[in-house]
CSV table of C-alpha atoms and ligand atoms in Angstrom, one decimal:
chain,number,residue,atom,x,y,z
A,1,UNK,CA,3.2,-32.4,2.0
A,2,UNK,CA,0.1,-30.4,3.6
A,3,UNK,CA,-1.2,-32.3,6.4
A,4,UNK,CA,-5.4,-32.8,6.5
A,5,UNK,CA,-5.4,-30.3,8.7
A,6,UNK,CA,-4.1,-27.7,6.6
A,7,UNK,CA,-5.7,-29.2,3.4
A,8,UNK,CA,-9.0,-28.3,4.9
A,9,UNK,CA,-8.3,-24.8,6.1
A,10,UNK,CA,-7.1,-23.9,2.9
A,11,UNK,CA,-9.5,-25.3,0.6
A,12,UNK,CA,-12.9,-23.9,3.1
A,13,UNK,CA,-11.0,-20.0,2.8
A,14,UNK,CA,-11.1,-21.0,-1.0
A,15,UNK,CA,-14.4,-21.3,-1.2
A,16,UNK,CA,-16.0,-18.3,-0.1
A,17,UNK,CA,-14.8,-15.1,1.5
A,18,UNK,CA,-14.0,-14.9,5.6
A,19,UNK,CA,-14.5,-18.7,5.8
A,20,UNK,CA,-11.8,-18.7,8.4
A,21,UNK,CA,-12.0,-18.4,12.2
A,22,UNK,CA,-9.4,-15.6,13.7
A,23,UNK,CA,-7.8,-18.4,15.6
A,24,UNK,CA,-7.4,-20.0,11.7
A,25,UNK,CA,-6.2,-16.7,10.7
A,26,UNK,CA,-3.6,-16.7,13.1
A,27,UNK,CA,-2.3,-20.1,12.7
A,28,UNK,CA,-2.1,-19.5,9.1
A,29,UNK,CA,0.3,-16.9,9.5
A,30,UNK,CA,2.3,-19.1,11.8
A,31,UNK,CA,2.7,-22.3,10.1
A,32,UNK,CA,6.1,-23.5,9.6
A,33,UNK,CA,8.4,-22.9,6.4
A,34,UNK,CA,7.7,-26.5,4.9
A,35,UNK,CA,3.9,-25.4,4.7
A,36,UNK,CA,4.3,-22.4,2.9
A,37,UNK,CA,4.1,-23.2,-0.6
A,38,UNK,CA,0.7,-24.4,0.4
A,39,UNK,CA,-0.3,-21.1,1.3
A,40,UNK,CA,0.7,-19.3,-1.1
A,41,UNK,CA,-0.5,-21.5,-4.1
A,42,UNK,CA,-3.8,-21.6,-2.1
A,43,UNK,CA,-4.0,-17.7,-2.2
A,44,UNK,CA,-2.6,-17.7,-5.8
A,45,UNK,CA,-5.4,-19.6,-6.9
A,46,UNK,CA,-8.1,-17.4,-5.3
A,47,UNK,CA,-6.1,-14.4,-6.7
A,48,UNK,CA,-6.4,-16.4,-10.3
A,49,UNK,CA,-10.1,-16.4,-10.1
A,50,UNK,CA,-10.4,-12.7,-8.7
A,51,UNK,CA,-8.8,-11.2,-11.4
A,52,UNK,CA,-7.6,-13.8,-13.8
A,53,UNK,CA,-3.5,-14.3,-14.5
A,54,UNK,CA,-2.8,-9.9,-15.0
A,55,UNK,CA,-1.3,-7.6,-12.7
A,56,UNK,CA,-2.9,-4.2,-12.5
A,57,UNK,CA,-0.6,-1.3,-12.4
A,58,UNK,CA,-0.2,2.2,-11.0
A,59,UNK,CA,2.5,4.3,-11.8
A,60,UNK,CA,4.1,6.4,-8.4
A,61,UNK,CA,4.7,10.1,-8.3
A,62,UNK,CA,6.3,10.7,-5.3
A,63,UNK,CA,5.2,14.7,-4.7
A,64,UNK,CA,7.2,15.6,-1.9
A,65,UNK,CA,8.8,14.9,1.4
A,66,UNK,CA,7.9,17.8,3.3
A,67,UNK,CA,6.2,16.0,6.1
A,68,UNK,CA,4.3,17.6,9.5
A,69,UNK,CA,4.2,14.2,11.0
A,70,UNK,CA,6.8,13.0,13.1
A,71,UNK,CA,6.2,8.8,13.0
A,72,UNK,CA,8.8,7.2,14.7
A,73,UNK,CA,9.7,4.5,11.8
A,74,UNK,CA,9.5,7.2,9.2
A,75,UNK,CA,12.8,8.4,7.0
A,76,UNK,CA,11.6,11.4,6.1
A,77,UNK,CA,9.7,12.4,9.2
A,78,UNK,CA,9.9,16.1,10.3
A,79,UNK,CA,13.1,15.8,12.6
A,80,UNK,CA,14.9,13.8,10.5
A,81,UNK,CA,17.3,17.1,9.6
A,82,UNK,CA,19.4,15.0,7.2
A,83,UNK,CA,16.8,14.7,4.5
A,84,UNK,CA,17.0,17.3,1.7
A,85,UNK,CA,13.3,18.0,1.6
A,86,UNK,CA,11.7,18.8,-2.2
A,87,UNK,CA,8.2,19.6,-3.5
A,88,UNK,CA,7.1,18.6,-6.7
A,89,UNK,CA,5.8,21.9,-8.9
A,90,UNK,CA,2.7,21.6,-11.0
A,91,UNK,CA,4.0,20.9,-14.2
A,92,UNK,CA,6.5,18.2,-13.2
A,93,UNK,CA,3.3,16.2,-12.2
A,94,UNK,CA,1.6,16.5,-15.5
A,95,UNK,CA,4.9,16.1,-17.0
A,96,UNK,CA,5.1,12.9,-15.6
A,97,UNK,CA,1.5,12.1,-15.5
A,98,UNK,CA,1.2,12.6,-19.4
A,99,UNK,CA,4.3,10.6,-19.9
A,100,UNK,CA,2.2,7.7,-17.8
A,101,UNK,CA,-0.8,8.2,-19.9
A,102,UNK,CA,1.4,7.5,-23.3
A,103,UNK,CA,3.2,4.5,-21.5
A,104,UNK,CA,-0.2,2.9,-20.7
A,105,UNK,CA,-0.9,3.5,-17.7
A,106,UNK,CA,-4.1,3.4,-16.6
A,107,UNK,CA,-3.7,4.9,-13.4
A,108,UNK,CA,-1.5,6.8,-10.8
A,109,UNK,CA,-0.7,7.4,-7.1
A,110,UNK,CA,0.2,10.5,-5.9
A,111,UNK,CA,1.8,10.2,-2.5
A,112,UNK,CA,3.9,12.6,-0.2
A,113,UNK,CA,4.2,13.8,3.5
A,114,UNK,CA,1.3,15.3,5.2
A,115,UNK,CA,0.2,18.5,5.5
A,116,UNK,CA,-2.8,20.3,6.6
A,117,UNK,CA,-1.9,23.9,5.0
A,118,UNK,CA,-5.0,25.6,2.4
A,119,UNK,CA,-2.0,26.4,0.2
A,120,UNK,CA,-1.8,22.0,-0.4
A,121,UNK,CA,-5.3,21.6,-0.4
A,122,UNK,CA,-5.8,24.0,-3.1
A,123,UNK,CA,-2.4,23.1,-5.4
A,124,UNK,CA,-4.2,19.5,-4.9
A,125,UNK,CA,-7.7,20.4,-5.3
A,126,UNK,CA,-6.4,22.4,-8.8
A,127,UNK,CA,-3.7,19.6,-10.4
A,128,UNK,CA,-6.8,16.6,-9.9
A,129,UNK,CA,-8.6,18.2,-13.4
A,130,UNK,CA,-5.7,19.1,-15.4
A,131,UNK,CA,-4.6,16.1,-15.0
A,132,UNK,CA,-8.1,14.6,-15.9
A,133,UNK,CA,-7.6,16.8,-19.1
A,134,UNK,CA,-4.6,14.9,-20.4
A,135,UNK,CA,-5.8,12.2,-20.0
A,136,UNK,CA,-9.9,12.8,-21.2
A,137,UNK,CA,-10.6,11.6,-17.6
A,138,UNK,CA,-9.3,8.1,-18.2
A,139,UNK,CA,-6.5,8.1,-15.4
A,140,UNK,CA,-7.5,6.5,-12.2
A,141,UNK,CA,-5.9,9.1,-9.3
A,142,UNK,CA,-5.4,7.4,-6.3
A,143,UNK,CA,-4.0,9.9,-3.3
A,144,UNK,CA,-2.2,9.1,-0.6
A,145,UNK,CA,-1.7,12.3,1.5
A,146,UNK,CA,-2.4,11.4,5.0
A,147,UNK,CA,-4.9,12.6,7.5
A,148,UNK,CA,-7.3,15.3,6.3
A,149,UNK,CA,-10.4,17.3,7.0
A,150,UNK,CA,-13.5,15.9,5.9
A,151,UNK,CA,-13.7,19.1,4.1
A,152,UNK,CA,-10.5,18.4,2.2
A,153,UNK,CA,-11.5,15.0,1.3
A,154,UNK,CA,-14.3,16.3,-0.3
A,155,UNK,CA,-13.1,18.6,-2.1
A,156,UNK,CA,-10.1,16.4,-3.7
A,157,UNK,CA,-13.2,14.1,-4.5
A,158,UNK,CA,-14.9,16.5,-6.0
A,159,UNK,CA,-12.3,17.8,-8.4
A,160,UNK,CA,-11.4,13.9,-9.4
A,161,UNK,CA,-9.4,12.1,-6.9
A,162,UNK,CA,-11.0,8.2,-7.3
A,163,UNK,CA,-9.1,6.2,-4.6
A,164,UNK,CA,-7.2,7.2,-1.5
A,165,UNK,CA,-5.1,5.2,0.2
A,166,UNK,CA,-4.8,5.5,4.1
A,167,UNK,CA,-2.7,3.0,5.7
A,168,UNK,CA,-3.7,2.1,9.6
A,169,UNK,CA,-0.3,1.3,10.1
A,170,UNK,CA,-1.3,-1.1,12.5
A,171,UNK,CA,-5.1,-1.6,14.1
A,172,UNK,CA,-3.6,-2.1,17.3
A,173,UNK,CA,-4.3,1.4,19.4
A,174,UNK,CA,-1.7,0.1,22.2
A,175,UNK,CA,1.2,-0.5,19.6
A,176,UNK,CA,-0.1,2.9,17.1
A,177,UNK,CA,0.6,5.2,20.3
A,178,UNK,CA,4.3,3.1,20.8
A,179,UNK,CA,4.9,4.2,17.1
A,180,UNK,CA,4.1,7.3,16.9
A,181,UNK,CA,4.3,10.6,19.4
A,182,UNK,CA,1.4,11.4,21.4
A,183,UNK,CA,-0.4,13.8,18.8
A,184,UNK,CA,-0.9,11.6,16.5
A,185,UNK,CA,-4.0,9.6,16.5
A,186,UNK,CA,-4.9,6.3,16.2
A,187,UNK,CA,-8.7,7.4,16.1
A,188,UNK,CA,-8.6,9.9,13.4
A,189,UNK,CA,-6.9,7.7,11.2
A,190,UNK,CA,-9.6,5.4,11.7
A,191,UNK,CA,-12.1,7.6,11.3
A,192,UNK,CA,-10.7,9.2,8.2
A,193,UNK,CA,-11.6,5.9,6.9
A,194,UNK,CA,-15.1,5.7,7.5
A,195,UNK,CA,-15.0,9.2,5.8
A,196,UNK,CA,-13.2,8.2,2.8
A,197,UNK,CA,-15.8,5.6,2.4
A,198,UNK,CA,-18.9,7.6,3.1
A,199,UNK,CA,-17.4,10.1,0.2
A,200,UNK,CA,-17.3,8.0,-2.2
A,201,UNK,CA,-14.1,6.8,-2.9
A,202,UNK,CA,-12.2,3.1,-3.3
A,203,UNK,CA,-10.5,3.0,0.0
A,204,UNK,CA,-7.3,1.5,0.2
A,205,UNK,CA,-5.3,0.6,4.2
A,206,UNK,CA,-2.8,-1.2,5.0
A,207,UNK,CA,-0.4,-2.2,8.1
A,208,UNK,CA,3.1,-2.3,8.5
A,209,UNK,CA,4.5,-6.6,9.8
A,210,UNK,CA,7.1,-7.3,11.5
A,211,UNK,CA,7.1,-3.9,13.9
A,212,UNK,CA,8.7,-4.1,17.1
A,213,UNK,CA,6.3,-5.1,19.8
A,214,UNK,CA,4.3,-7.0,17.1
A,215,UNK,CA,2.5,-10.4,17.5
A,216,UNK,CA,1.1,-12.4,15.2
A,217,UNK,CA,-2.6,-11.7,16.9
A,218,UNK,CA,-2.0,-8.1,16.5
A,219,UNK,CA,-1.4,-9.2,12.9
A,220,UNK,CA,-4.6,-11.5,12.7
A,221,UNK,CA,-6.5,-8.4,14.1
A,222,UNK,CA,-5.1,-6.2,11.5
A,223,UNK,CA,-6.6,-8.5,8.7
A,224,UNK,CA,-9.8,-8.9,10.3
A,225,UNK,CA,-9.4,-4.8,10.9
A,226,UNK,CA,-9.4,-4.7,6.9
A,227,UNK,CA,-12.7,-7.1,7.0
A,228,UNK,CA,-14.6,-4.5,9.4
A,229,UNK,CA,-13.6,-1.4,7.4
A,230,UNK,CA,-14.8,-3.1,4.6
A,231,UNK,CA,-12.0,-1.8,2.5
A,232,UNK,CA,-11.5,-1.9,-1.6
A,233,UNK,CA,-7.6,-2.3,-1.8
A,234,UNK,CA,-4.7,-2.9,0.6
A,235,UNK,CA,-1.4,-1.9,0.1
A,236,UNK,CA,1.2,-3.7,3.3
A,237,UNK,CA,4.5,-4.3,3.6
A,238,UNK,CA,7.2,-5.3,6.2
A,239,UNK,CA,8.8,-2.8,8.4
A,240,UNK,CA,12.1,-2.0,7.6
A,241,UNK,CA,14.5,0.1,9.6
A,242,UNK,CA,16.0,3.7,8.7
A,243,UNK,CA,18.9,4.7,10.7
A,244,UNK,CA,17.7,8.1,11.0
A,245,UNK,CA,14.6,7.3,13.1
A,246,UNK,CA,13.7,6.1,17.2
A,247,UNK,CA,12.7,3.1,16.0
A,248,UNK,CA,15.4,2.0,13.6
A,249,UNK,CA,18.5,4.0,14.3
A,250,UNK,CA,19.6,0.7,16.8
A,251,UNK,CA,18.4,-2.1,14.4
A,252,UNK,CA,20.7,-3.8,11.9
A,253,UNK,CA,19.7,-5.3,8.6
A,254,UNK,CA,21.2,-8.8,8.6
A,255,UNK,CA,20.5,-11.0,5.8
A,256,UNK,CA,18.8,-13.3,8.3
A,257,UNK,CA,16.3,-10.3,9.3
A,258,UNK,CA,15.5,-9.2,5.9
A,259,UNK,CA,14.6,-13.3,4.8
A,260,UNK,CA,12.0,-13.3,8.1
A,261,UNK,CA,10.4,-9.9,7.2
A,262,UNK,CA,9.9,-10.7,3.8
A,263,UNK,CA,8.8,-14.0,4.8
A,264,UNK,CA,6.0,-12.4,7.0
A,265,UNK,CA,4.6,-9.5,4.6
A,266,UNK,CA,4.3,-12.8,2.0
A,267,UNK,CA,2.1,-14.4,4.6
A,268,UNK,CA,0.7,-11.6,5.3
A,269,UNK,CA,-0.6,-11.0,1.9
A,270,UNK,CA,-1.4,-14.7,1.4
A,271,UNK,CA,-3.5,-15.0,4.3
A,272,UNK,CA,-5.1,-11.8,3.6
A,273,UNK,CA,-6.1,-13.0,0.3
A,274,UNK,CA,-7.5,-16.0,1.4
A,275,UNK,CA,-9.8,-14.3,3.9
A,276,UNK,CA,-10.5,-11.1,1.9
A,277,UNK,CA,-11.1,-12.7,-2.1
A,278,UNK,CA,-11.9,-9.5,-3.7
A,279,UNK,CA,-10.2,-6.7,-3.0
A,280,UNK,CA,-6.9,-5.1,-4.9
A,281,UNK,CA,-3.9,-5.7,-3.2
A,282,UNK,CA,-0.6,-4.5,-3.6
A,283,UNK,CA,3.0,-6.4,-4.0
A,284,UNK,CA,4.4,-2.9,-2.0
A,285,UNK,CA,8.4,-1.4,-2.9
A,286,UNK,CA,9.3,-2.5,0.6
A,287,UNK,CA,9.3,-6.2,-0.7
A,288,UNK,CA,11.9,-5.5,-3.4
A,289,UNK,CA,13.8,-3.5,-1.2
A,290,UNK,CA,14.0,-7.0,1.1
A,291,UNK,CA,15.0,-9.7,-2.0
A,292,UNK,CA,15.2,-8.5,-5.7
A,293,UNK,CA,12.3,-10.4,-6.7
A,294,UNK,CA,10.0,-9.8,-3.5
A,295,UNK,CA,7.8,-8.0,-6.0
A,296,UNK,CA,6.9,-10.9,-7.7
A,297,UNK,CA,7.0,-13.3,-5.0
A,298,UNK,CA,4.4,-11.1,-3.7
A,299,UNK,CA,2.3,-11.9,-6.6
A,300,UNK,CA,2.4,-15.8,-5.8
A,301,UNK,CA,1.3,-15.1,-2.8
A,302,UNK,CA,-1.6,-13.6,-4.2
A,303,UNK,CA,-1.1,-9.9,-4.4
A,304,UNK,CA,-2.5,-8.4,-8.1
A,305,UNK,CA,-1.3,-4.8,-7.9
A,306,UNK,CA,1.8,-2.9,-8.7
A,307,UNK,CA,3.0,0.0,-8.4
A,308,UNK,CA,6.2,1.1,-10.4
A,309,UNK,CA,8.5,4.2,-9.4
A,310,UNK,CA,7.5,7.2,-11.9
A,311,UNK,CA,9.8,10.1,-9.8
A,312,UNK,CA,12.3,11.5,-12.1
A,313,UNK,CA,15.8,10.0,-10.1
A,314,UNK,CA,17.0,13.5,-8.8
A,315,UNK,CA,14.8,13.2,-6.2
A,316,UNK,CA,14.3,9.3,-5.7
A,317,UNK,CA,17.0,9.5,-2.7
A,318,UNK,CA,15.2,12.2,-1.4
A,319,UNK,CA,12.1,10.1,-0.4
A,320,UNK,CA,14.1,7.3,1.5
A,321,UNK,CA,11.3,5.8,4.0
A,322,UNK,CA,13.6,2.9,5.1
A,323,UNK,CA,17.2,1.5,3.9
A,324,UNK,CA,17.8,0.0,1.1
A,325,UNK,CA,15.0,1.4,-1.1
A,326,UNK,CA,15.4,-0.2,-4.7
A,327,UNK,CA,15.4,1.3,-8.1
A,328,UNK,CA,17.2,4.9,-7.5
A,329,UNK,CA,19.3,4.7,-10.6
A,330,UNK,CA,16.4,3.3,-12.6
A,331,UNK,CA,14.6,5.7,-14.8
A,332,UNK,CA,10.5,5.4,-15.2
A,333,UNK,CA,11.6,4.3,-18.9
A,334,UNK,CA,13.6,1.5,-17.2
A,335,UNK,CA,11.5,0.1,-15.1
A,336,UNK,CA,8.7,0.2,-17.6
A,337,UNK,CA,10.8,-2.9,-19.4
A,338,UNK,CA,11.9,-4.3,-16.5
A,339,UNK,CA,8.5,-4.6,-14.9
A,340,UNK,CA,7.1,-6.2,-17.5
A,341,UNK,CA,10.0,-8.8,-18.1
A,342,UNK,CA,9.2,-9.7,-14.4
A,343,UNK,CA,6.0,-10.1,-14.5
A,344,UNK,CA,5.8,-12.0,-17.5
A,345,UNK,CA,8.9,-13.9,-16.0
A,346,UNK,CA,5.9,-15.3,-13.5
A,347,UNK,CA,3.3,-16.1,-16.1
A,348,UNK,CA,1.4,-13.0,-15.5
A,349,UNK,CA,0.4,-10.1,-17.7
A,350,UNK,CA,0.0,-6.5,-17.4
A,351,UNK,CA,-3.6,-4.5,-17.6
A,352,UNK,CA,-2.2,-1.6,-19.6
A,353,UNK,CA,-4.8,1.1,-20.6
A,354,UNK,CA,-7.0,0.0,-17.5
A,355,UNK,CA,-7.7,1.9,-14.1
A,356,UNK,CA,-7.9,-1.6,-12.6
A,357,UNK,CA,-10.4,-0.6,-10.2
A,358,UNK,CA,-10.9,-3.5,-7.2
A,359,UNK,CA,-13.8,-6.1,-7.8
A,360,UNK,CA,-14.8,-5.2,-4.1
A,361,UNK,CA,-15.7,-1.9,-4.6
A,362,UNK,CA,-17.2,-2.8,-8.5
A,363,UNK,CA,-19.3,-5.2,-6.2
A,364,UNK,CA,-20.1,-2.0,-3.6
A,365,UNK,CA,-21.7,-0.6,-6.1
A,366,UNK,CA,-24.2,-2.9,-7.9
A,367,UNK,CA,-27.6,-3.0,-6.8
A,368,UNK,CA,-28.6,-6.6,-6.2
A,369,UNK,CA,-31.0,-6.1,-9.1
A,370,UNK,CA,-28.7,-5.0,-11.4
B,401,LIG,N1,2.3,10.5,4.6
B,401,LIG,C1,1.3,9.7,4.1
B,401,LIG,C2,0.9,8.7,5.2
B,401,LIG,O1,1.6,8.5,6.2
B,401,LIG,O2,-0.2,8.1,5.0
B,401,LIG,C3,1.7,8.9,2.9
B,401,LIG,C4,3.2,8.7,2.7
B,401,LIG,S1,3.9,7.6,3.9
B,401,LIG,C5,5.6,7.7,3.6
B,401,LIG,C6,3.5,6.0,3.2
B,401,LIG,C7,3.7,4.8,4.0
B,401,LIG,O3,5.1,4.5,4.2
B,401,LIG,C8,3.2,4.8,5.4
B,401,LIG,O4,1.8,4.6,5.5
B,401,LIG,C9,4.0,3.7,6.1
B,401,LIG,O5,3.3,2.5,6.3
B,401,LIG,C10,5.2,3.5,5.1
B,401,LIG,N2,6.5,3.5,5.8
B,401,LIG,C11,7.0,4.6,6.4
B,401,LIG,N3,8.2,4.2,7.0
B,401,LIG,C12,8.4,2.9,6.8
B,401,LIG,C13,9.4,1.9,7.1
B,401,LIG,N4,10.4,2.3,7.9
B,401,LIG,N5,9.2,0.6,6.7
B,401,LIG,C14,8.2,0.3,5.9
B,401,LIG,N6,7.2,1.2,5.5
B,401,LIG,C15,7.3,2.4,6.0
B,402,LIG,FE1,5.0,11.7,7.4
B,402,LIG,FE2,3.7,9.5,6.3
B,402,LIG,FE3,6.3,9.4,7.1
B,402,LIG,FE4,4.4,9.6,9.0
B,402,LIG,S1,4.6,7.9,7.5
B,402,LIG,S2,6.3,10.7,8.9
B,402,LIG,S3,2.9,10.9,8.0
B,402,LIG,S4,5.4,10.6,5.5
């Protein structure tokens, strides 16, 4: 039973958005087991109102792992030598992409390693309209291809890409340089933000909970991070080790560590929905990859996004970010059905047919006198 304390909290971040005070946020994300069906029914219930009992859904082409980044948590980062490394060709994507379209999807996410090169710039910049022509514009394109030129994020825009999605991986700059070596930089990533923003597109970030080095204020930060970049769609998820990388090759996956980081990205998302209201956010692969239905207990704690596995299976293995990734023997056809008995499993529905663009960034863009 919620004590008053708690009854309160909840039921003022109910009301209206950031009607929480960080030290609120933080104790939210601390409270003890026995209070978390609280939580999450609170953030269910402002999830409900946001965008009624449906799920939106993307459908994930994952391009290629041929990665110039080196991130320390990473599987396929560039010294990982063990990783067979693939690139998608053209007309695998529209392939796919057209089979998404028939399936009723209303929108996709392309996502790969990153790299800087013209030659992936322009094989970008030139797949965004075909695959606006199968589709008579109707697909949603989100991209999620790492740091860029402003250049390059205007011409992607340009040819069609709507959304881009740009996780922070953390907004702590201390705990970003532990992660990562010291090229990589916490301030571009944050500035490609404000870019992505100023150009026009829905902006999605997102962190990774449960890193080593973490605390829950970092985590508190991060939210209130996503509240200052003013940000359409989130997509988090727990940290989970791969053997092949600095910062997992020494951490085991017991059954006991897999329970507490699931447990943490569902608060995170909880929390996050309680302070945030209206913005898309994402029950993320790495919660399946944690419990078999993390997906959907994601979506009682109040994520509304999902993003099924499209990538034919040959190369599924191939883009191994951390252990245990699920669905690698699961066709797209496969996990249509199964997605759909599990989310109707949880009284939701599916948005087929619809881009399922985030109320946030619908809200961005109406004039107050519309
Ligand atoms: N390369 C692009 C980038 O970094 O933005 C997009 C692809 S990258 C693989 C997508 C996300 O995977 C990253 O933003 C990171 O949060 C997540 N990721 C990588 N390694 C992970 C791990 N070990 N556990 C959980 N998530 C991980
Ligand atoms: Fe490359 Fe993204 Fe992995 Fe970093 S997280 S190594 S940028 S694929």
């Amino acid at each position: 039973m919620p004590d008053s304390k708690l009854e309160d909290c909840l039921a003022r971040a109910g009301e209206k958005p950031h009607n929480l005070s960080p030290a609120e946020v933080e104790w939210l994300l601390g409270l003890p087991s026995s209070d978390l069906p609280a939580l999450y029914q609170a953030a269910y219930r402002v999830k409900e109102r946001v965008s009624g009992r449906s799920v939106s859904i993307r459908g994930l082409i994952e391009m290629g792992n041929v990665c110039a980044k080196d991130c320390y948590y990473c599987g396929i980062r560039r010294s990982n030598s063990r990783v067979r490394r693939y690139q998608l060709d053209k007309s695998d994507i529209l392939r796919l992409s057209a089979w998404a379209y028939a399936q009723g999807y209303g929108s996709l996410v392309i996502q790969a390693g990153e790299s800087e090169s013209e030659a992936h710039t322009r094989f970008i910049e030139d797949l965004l309209p075909e695959i606006a022509a199968l589709s008579g514009g109707a697909l949603g394109v989100t991209l999620s291809l790492g740091e860029q030129e402003d250049e390059v994020f205007r011409r992607w825009r340009s040819a069609g890409a709507h959304r881009y999605l740009l996780r922070i991986e953390t907004s702590s700059p201390r705990l970003y340089q532990a992660l990562h070596p010291a090229d990589h930089l916490y301030e571009r990533r944050r500035r490609c933000l404000a870019v992505l923003r100023d150009l026009g597109y829905q902006v999605g970030t997102g962190v990774m909970s449960g890193l080593p080095g973490q605390s829950r204020a970092d985590l508190a930060a991060d939210i209130e991070f996503f509240r200052q970049m003013d940000v359409d769609m989130i997509g988090m998820g727990p940290y989970i080790p791969h053997p092949d990388t600095p910062l997992g090759k020494d951490r085991e996956l017991t059954p006991e560590y897999r329970s507490s980081q699931l447990e943490l990205g569902l608060r995170m998302i909880a929390v996050t929905r309680l302070y945030l209201h209206d913005v898309n956010l994402a029950a993320t692969t790495a919660l399946q990859a944690l419990a078999d239905n993390g997906r959907e207990q994601g979506l009682l704690a109040g994520a509304n996004v999902i993003m099924p596995n499209l990538t034919d299976l040959e190369y599924r293995r191939d883009y191994q970010l951390y252990q245990g990734k699920p669905c690698l023997e699961e066709s797209a056809g496969q996990c249509r059905g199964c997605l759909e008995a599990r989310v109707v499993g949880v009284g939701e529905s599916i948005r087929w047919g619809e881009r399922g663009d985030s109320l946030h960034y619908q809200q961005r863009f109406s004039s107050p006198l519309d």
